[in-house]
Tab-separated table of C-alpha atoms (C1' of nucleotides) in Angstrom:
chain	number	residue	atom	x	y	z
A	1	UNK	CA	-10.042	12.313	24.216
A	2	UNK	CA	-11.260	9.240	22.434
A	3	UNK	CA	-14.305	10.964	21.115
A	4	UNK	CA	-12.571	13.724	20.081
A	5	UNK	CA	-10.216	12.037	18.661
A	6	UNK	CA	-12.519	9.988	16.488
A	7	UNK	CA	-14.637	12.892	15.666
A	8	UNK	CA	-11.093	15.009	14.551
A	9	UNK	CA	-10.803	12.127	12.052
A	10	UNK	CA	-13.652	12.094	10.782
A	11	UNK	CA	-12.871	16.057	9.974
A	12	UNK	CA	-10.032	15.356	8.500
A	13	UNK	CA	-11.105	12.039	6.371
A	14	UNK	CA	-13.871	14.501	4.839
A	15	UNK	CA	-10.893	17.043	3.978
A	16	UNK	CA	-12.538	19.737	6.222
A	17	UNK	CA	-8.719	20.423	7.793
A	18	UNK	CA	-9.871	23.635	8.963
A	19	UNK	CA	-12.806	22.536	11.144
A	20	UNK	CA	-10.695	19.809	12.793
A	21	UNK	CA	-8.098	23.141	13.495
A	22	UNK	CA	-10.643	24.747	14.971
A	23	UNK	CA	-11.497	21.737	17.286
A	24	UNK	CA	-7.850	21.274	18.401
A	25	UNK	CA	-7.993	25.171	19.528
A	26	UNK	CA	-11.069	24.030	21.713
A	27	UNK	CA	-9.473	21.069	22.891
A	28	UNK	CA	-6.765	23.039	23.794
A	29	UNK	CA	-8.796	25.506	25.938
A	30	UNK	CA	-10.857	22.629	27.654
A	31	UNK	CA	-9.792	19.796	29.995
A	32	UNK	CA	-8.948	17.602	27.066
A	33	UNK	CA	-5.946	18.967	25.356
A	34	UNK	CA	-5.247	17.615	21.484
A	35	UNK	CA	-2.594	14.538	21.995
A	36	UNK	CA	-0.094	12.950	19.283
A	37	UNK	CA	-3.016	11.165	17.766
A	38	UNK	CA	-5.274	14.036	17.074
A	39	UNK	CA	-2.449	15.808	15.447
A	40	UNK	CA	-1.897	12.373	13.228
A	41	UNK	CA	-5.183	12.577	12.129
A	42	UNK	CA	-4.882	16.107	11.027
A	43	UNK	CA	-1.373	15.439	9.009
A	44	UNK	CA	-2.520	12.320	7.451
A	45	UNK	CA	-5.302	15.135	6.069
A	46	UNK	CA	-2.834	17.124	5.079
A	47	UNK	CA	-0.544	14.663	3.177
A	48	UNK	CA	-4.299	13.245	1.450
A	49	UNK	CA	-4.805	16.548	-0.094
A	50	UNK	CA	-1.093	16.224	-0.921
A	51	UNK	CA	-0.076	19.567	0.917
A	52	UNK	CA	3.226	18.538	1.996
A	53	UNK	CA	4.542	21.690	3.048
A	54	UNK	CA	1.883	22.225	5.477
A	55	UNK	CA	2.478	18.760	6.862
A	56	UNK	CA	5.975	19.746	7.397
A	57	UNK	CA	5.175	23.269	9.329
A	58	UNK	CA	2.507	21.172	10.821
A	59	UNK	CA	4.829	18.576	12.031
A	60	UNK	CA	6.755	21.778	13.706
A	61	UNK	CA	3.983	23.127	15.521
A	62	UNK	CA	2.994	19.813	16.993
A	63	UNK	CA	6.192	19.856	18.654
A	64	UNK	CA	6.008	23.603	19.576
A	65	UNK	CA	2.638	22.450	21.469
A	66	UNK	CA	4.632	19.951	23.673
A	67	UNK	CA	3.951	17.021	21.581
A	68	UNK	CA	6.520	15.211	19.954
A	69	UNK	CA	5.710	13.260	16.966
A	70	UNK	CA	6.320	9.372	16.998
A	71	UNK	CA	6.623	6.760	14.419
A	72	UNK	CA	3.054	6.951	13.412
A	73	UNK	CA	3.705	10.641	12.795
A	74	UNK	CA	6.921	10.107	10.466
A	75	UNK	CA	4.907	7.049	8.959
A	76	UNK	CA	2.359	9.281	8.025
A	77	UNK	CA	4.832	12.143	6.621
A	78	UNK	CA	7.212	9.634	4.568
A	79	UNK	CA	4.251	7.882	2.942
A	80	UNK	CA	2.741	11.329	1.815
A	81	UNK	CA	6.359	12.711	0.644
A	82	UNK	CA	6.028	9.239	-1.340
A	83	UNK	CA	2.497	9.666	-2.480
A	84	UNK	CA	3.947	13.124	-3.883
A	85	UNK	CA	6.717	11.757	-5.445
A	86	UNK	CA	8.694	13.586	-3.441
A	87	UNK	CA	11.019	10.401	-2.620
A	88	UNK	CA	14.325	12.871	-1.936
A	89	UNK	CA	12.835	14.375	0.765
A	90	UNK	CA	11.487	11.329	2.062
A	91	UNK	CA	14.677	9.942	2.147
A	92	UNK	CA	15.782	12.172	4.452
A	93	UNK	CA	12.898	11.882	6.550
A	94	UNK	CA	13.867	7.937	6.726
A	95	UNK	CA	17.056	9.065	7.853
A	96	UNK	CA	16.507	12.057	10.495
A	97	UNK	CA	13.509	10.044	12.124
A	98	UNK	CA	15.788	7.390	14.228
A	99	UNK	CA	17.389	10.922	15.616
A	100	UNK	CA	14.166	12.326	16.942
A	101	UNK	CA	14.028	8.345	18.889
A	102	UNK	CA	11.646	7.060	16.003
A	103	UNK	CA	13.082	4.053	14.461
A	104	UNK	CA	11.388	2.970	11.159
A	105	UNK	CA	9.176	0.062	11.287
A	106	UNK	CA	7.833	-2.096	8.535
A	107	UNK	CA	5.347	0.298	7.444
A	108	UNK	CA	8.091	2.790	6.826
A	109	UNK	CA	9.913	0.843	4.447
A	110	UNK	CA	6.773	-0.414	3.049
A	111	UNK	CA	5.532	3.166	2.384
A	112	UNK	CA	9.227	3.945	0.822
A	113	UNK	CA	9.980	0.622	-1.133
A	114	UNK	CA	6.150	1.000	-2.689
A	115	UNK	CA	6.997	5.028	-3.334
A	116	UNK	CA	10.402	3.727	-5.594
A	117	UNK	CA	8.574	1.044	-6.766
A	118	UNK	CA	6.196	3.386	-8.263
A	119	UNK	CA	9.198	5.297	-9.396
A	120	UNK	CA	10.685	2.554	-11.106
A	121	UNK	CA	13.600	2.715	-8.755
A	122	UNK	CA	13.466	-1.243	-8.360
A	123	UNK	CA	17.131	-1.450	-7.361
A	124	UNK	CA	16.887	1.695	-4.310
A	125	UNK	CA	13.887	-0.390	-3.340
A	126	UNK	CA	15.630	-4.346	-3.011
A	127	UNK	CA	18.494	-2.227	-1.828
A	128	UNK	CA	15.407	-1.128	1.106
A	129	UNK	CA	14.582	-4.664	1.446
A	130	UNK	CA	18.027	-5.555	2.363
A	131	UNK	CA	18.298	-3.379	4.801
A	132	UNK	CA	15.359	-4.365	6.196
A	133	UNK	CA	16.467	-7.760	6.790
A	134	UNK	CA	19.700	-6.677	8.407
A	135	UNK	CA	17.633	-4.424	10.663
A	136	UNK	CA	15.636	-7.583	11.460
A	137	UNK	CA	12.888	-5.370	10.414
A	138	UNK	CA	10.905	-8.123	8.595
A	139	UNK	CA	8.784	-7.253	5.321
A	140	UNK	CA	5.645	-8.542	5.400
A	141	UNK	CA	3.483	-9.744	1.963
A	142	UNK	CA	2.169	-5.665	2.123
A	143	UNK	CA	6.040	-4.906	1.631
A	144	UNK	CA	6.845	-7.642	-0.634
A	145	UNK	CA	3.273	-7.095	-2.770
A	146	UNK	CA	4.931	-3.341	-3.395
A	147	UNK	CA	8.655	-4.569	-4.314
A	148	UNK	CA	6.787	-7.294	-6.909
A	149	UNK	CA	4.877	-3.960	-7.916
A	150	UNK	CA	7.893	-2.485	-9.036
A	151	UNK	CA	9.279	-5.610	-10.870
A	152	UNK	CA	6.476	-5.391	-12.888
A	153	UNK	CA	6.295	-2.299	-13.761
A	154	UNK	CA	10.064	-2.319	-15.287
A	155	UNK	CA	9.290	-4.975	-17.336
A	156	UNK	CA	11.299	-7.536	-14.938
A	157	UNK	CA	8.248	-10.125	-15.155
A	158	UNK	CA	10.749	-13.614	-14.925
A	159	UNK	CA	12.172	-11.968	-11.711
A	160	UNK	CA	8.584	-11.369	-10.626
A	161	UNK	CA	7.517	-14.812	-11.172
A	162	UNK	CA	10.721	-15.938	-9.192
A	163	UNK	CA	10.527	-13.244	-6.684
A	164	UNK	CA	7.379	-16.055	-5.354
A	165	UNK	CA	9.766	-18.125	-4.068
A	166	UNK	CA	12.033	-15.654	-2.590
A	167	UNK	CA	8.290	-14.834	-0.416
A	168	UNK	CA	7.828	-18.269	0.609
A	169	UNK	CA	11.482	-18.747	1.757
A	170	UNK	CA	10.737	-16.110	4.124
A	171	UNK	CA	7.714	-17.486	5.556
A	172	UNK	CA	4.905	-15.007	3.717
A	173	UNK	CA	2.228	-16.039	1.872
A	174	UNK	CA	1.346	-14.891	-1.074
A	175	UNK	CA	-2.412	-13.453	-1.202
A	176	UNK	CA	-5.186	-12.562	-4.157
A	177	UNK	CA	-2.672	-8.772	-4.406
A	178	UNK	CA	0.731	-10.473	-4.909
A	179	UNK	CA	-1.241	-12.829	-7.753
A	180	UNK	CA	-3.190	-10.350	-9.327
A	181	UNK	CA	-0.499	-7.836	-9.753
A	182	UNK	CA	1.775	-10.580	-11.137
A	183	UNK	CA	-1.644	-11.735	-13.504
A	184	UNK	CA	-1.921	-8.195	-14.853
A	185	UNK	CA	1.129	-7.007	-15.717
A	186	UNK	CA	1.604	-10.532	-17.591
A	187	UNK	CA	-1.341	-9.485	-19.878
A	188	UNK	CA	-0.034	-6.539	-20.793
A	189	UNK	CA	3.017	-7.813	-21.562
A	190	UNK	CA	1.117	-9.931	-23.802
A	191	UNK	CA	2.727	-13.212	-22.135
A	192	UNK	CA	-0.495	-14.877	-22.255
A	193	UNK	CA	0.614	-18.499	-22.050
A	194	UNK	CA	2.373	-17.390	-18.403
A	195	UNK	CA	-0.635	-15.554	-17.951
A	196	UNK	CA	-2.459	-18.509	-17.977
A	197	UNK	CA	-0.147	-20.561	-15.891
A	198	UNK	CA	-0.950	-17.602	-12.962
A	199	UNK	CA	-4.348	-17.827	-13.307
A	200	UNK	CA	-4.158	-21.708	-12.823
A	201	UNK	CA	-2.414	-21.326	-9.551
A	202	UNK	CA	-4.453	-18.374	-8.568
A	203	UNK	CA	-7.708	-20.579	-8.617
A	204	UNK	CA	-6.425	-23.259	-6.566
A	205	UNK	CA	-5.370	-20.905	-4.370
A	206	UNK	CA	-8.881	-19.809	-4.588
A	207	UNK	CA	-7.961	-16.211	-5.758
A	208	UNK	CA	-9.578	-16.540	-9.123
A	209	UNK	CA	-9.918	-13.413	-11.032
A	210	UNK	CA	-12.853	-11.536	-11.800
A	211	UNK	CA	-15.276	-13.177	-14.783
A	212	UNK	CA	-14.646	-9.929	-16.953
A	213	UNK	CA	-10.765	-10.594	-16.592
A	214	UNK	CA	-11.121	-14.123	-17.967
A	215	UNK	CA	-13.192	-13.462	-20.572
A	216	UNK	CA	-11.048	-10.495	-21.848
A	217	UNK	CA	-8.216	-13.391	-21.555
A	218	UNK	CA	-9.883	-15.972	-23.585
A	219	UNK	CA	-10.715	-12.991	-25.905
A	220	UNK	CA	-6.845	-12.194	-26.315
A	221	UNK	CA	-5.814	-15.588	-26.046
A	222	UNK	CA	-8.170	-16.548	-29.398
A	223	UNK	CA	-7.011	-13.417	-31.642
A	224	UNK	CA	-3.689	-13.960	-31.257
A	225	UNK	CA	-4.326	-17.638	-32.448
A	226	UNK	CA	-3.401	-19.190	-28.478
A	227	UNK	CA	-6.526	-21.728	-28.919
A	228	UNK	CA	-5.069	-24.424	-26.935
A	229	UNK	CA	-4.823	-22.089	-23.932
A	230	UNK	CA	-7.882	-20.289	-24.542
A	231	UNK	CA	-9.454	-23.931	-23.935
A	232	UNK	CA	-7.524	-24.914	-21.290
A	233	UNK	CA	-8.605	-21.001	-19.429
A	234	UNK	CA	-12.147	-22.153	-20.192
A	235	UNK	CA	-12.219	-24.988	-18.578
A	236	UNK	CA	-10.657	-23.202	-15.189
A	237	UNK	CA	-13.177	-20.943	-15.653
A	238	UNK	CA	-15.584	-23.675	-15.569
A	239	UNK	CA	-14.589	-24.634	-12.076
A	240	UNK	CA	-14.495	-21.101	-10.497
A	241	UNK	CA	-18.240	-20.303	-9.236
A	242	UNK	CA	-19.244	-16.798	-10.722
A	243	UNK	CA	-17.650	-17.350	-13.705
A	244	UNK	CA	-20.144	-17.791	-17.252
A	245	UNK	CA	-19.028	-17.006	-20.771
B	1	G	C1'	-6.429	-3.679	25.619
B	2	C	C1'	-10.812	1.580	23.009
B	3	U	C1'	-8.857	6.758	18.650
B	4	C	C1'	-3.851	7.853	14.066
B	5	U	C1'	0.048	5.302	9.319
B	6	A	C1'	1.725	1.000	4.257
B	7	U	C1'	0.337	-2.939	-1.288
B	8	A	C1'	-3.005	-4.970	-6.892
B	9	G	C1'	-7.478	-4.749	-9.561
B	10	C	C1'	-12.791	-3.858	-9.466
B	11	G	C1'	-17.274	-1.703	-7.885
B	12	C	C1'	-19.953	2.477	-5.545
RNA sequence: GCUCUAUAGCGC
């Protein structure tokens, strides 16, 4: 089943849905019938090639063949209704699952909160994060690198930069993805001198930016007349290793 | 305990 499994995958990770259907029919008629896994595989195909109405049918027949999807199944389904920007309907997915004895986990929220986030629905997606604590369903930095996402995006960049401490209080760390995405959208915002300020922190943390990224910086940072910063940017450059100008 | 699900940018 393992093998088969794995192979099933592989199908389904090269898009070739209908050859891994084809295997599940000869599981079926061997010693080795097709188990919740296999049919994960195949949905998490499905929801890649963004087919979401044959995920949900496919969801159905799953259960018609005497298995009954778990929370790796709805996982799968809620992230692709995301993914498809289809957040109503994942919604209600969220909300049916716990009735089918699948309770959403972190990954579920993480796959929702990062879906609004895209969406610019930064309030649904704290209102998530609450819940999540109340649940004592904790986020992890995955959950809170998608919420910061969303700040961003809005425009919301002070609550971003704040939204650092809210992580620590909770325990998480902040990694190179919760930096960078902070880093970026303060560039684009043309809030170089906070830029800057990131950057410092991100290379004692030792989660420097690429050399192309600082040298675009130091680019920005002299045309808009920022010398002073541009300087003090080259000499943290000069003390990350793979960094020349 | 081995096979399935979530986040930034970059490269291929």
């Amino acid at each position: 089943i393992i093998i088969f499994n794995a192979l099933i995958d592989m199908l389904c990770t090269l898009e070739r849905i209908d050859d891994a259907l084809k295997m599940i029919e000869e599981m079926k008629a061997s010693k080795c019938p097709p188990d919740v896994v296999t049919y994960n595989s195949v949905l998490t195909g499905l929801c890649r090639l963004k087919q979401m109405a044959e995920a949900s049918e496919f969801i159905k027949i799953m259960s018609a063949n005497g298995c009954n999807p778990n929370v790796v199944t709805y996982n799968i389904f809620v992230d692709g209704l995301c993914k498809a920007e289809n957040l109503d309907d994942a919604m209600v997915v969220f909300q049916d699952m716990a009735q089918n004895g699948c309770h959403p986990d972190v990954k579920t929220y993480t796959s929702l909160i990062d879906g609004l986030s895209d969406a610019r629905r930064v309030d649904d997606a704290k209102s998530l994060l609450q819940e999540m604590a109340q649940r004592s369903c904790y986020p992890n930095i995955i959950t809170y690198n998608s919420f910061l996402k969303g700040l961003c995006k809005v425009g919301k960049l002070d609550e971003a930069e704040g939204f650092f401490e809210v992580i620590t209080s909770n325990k998480c760390h902040p990694d190179a993805v919760s930096y960078n995405t902070l880093f970026l959208a303060l560039c684009e915002n043309e809030r170089y001198s906070a830029a800057v300020d990131v950057c410092e922190r991100m290379v004692e943390k030792g989660f420097a930016p690429r050399a192309l990224t600082f040298r675009d910086l130091v680019d920005k940072l002299c045309k808009v007349g920022k010398l002073d910063e541009a300087q003090k940017l080259l000499a943290l450059g000069a003390r990350v290793p793979n960094v020349e100008f």
